[in-house]
Amino acid sequence: MNNRIDPTLKTDLKKFGLQAWNDCFHCGNCTALCPLTEDANLFPRNAIRTMQMGLKNKLMSTVDPWLCYYCGECSDTCPRDANPGEVMMTLRRYLTSLYDWTGLSKKFYTSKIWELGAILLLGGMVVLAFVLFWPTISPELTADGGVRINSILPMQWIEWADWTMAIIVAMLLMSNILRMYIKIVHGEGAIKIPFHLYFKEAWQLMFHFSTQWKFSKCDGKRYWLWHWLLMSGYTIMFILIVVFLPWFQTEEIYKPWHPQRLLGYYATFGLLFGLTAVIIGRIRKNNAKFKFSHVSDWLFIFMLLLTVISGILIHFFRIYGMPMATYFMYVAHLAVLVPMIMIEVPFSKWSHLAYRPFAIYFANLRIAAMKYHEKTEISLATS
Amino acid sequence: MGEIKPTGVFLSYDGEALNGIDPHVLDEYVRKIPGIRKVWIAGEELEPVPQKILKEINDHKLKRIVLAGHEPGMCKSAFSLAMAEAGLDTDDVTLASFSEFGVSCLLEAKAVLYCSIFGIPFPEARKNGSARVLPETLVIGGGIAGIQAALEIADSGNKVYLVERSGTIGGHMAMFDKTFPTLDCAACILTPKMVDVGQHPNIELITLAEATEVKGSAGNFEVNIHKKARYVDETACIGCGVCSEKCPQTAYSEFDAGTTLRKAIYIPFPQAVPNKYLIDAANCKYIQEEKCGVCQKVCPAECIDFTEQDSDIKVKVGNIIVATGFKTFDAGRIKEFGYGAYPNVLTSLEFERLVNAAGPTGGNIRFRTQDKKGHWVFRPKGQEPKSLALIHCIGSRDRNYNEYCSRVCCMYSLKLAHLVKEKLPDAEVYEYYIDMRAFGKGYEEFYNRIKNEGVHTVRGRTAKISQVNGQLKLRTEDILNSRLIEQEVDMVVLAVGLEPGNDASALAEMLNIKREDTGWFLETETSCDHCGTLNNGIHLAGVCQGPKDIPDSVAQGSAAAAKVLQNILKGKVDTGVNGLHDIELRAKELSTIREDER
């Protein structure tokens, strides 16, 4: 067990947005109040202790920050104003950067120049690609008066680009999750996990990804619902544009109740609703979870909002037959969407979409393994 | 008059304008004084290096240098060296130290600096003359600190007026059953002192009264005492209690911390001093509606007078001791604990009354129940709890409420745990604490003793209390054992902290004394002068200066009495302090006198 103290941990964490690190006097109020904590994973106090002591290795192998959904009750009642909820948020940023082997995540989180530069670079590359392969814009409309979107922007190209992007992002994310797995399951205080448990507990992954059930145990169902609308809208839209692009991006204008339009509308509504709620919250700061906004928080909201708005505009420009506007908006849409996905998903805030359910999965694996070992020990002892 | 040698002023400054003391403002102020040739601000205009200073001395033809700042002595050696090099007297490097005189604002900093420039000790210029001291003393507050101070002064042969707001002296200590760590009976220590106060020829006890106006200055105060109508003739009442027996009106008893009912005509508790009945006008049917009047009819001493009016008493005193004590933290402010919603979540003060042999249940620990009229009270009959939890630090050490430690809660909680074990040996008792602060003589031993009695002490602040089917449930992190505890108990005692009384700010304004941010009265010096205030005739005793336990309150009561007696014996007292303008005039005047003497 490597319990080496890392004296630079504090200064490192400050770059990730840590405010107070030594205020906590360990009364345990936060842990006792938390609706999600359990004996096997006591948080947030334990993580704060690890952080205060500078035990970087232990911190790297902790799953706790991902189990917190930041209801903020601990921060509101903390006798020391130590803001446990915000510490957990900071640790999530920090862990994201540790899981990432490229080192880009740390750069993006700790330097505004790097993050904005990367976004502008990728966005610029998208625009450049369109300028170089500039298609001839046809003013002709389809029979139902829509823009002939696919004849000018060959859909195969977009699809190819989509798949390429999805594969890159998936590779990066999967490799990071592998590192996360190694650190959490085989890191500090590792226990042997029987192979069959990996399958037995696998349902947790899908269940928690799709329902975010743990969040609903936090402060009331309202925030859970907002978050769920946002998440489901995003996921549906992502699947539609990456996997089902030929079905989704058609020249033919379907009736409003066609599944293509219904799904699109649902996803748009979910995204808009969730985003509006989050933006209002972060401006009014009326809840602990909204009080402190890191650059990465605002950037992520802003880019997603731009993507959604440009997407909505494309839709209407296309239906109402405005070719020039449609094409320009399409380019703008991609110029925001591509950097958002390429940067946010593997390296920044969006990665929690994957880390959260995996963290729950890993945590439950450990619990199940512990129970399994206890049982076998008892049966050995009795026989 | 007041001409000074060519002087340079060095303003040392560590980058931050402490308490608004900005060196640039001081610079402007100092430049206007005739004789000042040069002002340097540290780090901006002059580095304290002998060569550079020497050059400056020669350039500006300086004869003296004043070093000013919070701790200006730091760079004195460099200046002394430079002065010696220049062939001047090293004694002409003088210090104007802000920290030495406890400077806390710009005006005071200016005054200290001014005095140094004129070579006059600051305390001397600040003094505003002295006055003759009247031998009488006013003690505000009749708790243990006030009682102790009053007795010490009265025993020395000087007159004391003791003003108490409620109907009896004794304060909070009278409500306690035992004292820690010796487990002495609180009443056995306190009541003899109370009786002493009541019978002392040198003490004039004025109960149901408040000081409402203070005029004059140290040595000669004129105080107006507003005395509320008692409606019972104190000299005639024989304390038989017939009136109370017949009285039909009830209200929650203040002395029992609201855990039981008393009558509208009542005596706070049997050992009250003065041991005379009084009428609570707000609850008396005769005073409110002119119906009833049964007490007047049955009183054998014919001492009840409904026409009595509030009166004002004017007294002249030389010294005032403030011993107004505290109020306990309102546990209802913390929603998570459900105080007020769950009947068997009590404050420690309520529990003190519950375990007290003279309390509502005769010292038996019973559940709080509802009587026929719907009042939640403790009654001698009923069931006893099988498990209890005490939660520490309620409203204390909490930045959402009071950040300070209330100092007494750990120890009184341990004491209460012991009393539970004594009365209900089979009951399980849990103490949930953040840090156990057993700091006094015999306290740590007491803590160990209580642990050995089988009380479970758990490190962890309980976060939430909920009530499910009448069962209280506590959620706590057991920090030392790394686990969550969901403890079911029958009764919870919240160890509420201490807070300044509601009228502390009005009192401070009336007496012209300062308060800290926390609300406690400010003493002149935290470690060396606990009792003094900026007004030399006003002294502090007891918890009103800051949370403390009984031994410390008594000690401070005696200390305040010593200060008062010192003033009385000297016969003279400094009446107060000058403002900046007066200090300037006085410093100039003193320096002229010195010049003449030379």
PDB file of C-alpha atoms in Angstrom, chain A residues 23 25-39 42 45-46 73 76-81, chain B residues 336-337 396-400 403 433-435 459-464 475-479 482-485:
ATOM      1  CA  ASP A  23     -11.792  24.289   6.833  1.00  0.00           C
ATOM      2  CA  PHE A  25     -12.923  19.783  11.208  1.00  0.00           C
ATOM      3  CA  HIS A  26     -14.376  16.332  10.617  1.00  0.00           C
ATOM      4  CA  CYS A  27     -17.632  16.393  12.487  1.00  0.00           C
ATOM      5  CA  GLY A  28     -19.191  13.944  10.034  1.00  0.00           C
ATOM      6  CA  ASN A  29     -22.302  16.022   9.465  1.00  0.00           C
ATOM      7  CA  CYS A  30     -22.022  15.790   5.684  1.00  0.00           C
ATOM      8  CA  THR A  31     -21.662  12.035   5.597  1.00  0.00           C
ATOM      9  CA  ALA A  32     -24.494  11.483   8.025  1.00  0.00           C
ATOM     10  CA  LEU A  33     -26.764  13.804   6.082  1.00  0.00           C
ATOM     11  CA  CYS A  34     -25.994  12.404   2.634  1.00  0.00           C
ATOM     12  CA  PRO A  35     -28.858  10.279   1.315  1.00  0.00           C
ATOM     13  CA  LEU A  36     -26.529   8.286  -0.951  1.00  0.00           C
ATOM     14  CA  THR A  37     -23.706   7.351   1.379  1.00  0.00           C
ATOM     15  CA  GLU A  38     -23.438   3.823   2.787  1.00  0.00           C
ATOM     16  CA  ASP A  39     -21.050   1.929   5.029  1.00  0.00           C
ATOM     17  CA  LEU A  42     -18.653   6.840   3.261  1.00  0.00           C
ATOM     18  CA  ARG A  45     -15.878  13.435   4.640  1.00  0.00           C
ATOM     19  CA  ASN A  46     -13.549  10.531   3.885  1.00  0.00           C
ATOM     20  CA  GLU A  73     -27.428  19.729   1.501  1.00  0.00           C
ATOM     21  CA  ASP A  76     -25.780  24.190   3.266  1.00  0.00           C
ATOM     22  CA  THR A  77     -25.533  22.714   6.747  1.00  0.00           C
ATOM     23  CA  CYS A  78     -21.744  22.361   7.060  1.00  0.00           C
ATOM     24  CA  PRO A  79     -20.743  23.952  10.386  1.00  0.00           C
ATOM     25  CA  ARG A  80     -17.426  25.038   8.898  1.00  0.00           C
ATOM     26  CA  ASP A  81     -18.627  26.293   5.510  1.00  0.00           C
TER      27      ASP A  81
ATOM     28  CA  GLU B 336     -32.764  19.083  11.033  1.00  0.00           C
ATOM     29  CA  PHE B 337     -33.233  18.363  14.740  1.00  0.00           C
ATOM     30  CA  SER B 396     -21.962  26.286  18.715  1.00  0.00           C
ATOM     31  CA  ARG B 397     -18.865  25.740  16.567  1.00  0.00           C
ATOM     32  CA  ASP B 398     -21.135  26.189  13.598  1.00  0.00           C
ATOM     33  CA  ARG B 399     -20.567  28.988  11.119  1.00  0.00           C
ATOM     34  CA  ASN B 400     -24.261  29.000  10.253  1.00  0.00           C
ATOM     35  CA  GLU B 403     -18.744  29.971  15.396  1.00  0.00           C
ATOM     36  CA  TYR B 433     -19.711  14.861  20.095  1.00  0.00           C
ATOM     37  CA  ILE B 434     -17.378  16.552  17.634  1.00  0.00           C
ATOM     38  CA  ASP B 435     -14.463  17.049  19.995  1.00  0.00           C
ATOM     39  CA  ARG B 459     -17.371  10.905  17.719  1.00  0.00           C
ATOM     40  CA  GLY B 460     -19.582  12.433  15.056  1.00  0.00           C
ATOM     41  CA  ARG B 461     -22.062  15.235  14.778  1.00  0.00           C
ATOM     42  CA  THR B 462     -25.593  13.949  14.418  1.00  0.00           C
ATOM     43  CA  ALA B 463     -26.940  15.364  11.184  1.00  0.00           C
ATOM     44  CA  LYS B 464     -30.615  14.644  11.406  1.00  0.00           C
ATOM     45  CA  ARG B 475     -28.325   9.616  11.740  1.00  0.00           C
ATOM     46  CA  THR B 476     -24.648  10.032  12.545  1.00  0.00           C
ATOM     47  CA  GLU B 477     -21.299   9.085  11.119  1.00  0.00           C
ATOM     48  CA  ASP B 478     -19.337   7.132  13.699  1.00  0.00           C
ATOM     49  CA  ILE B 479     -16.026   8.585  12.650  1.00  0.00           C
ATOM     50  CA  SER B 482     -15.924   4.379  10.001  1.00  0.00           C
ATOM     51  CA  ARG B 483     -19.586   3.533   9.751  1.00  0.00           C
ATOM     52  CA  LEU B 484     -22.990   5.127   9.595  1.00  0.00           C
ATOM     53  CA  ILE B 485     -25.247   4.843  12.602  1.00  0.00           C
TER      54      ILE B 485
END
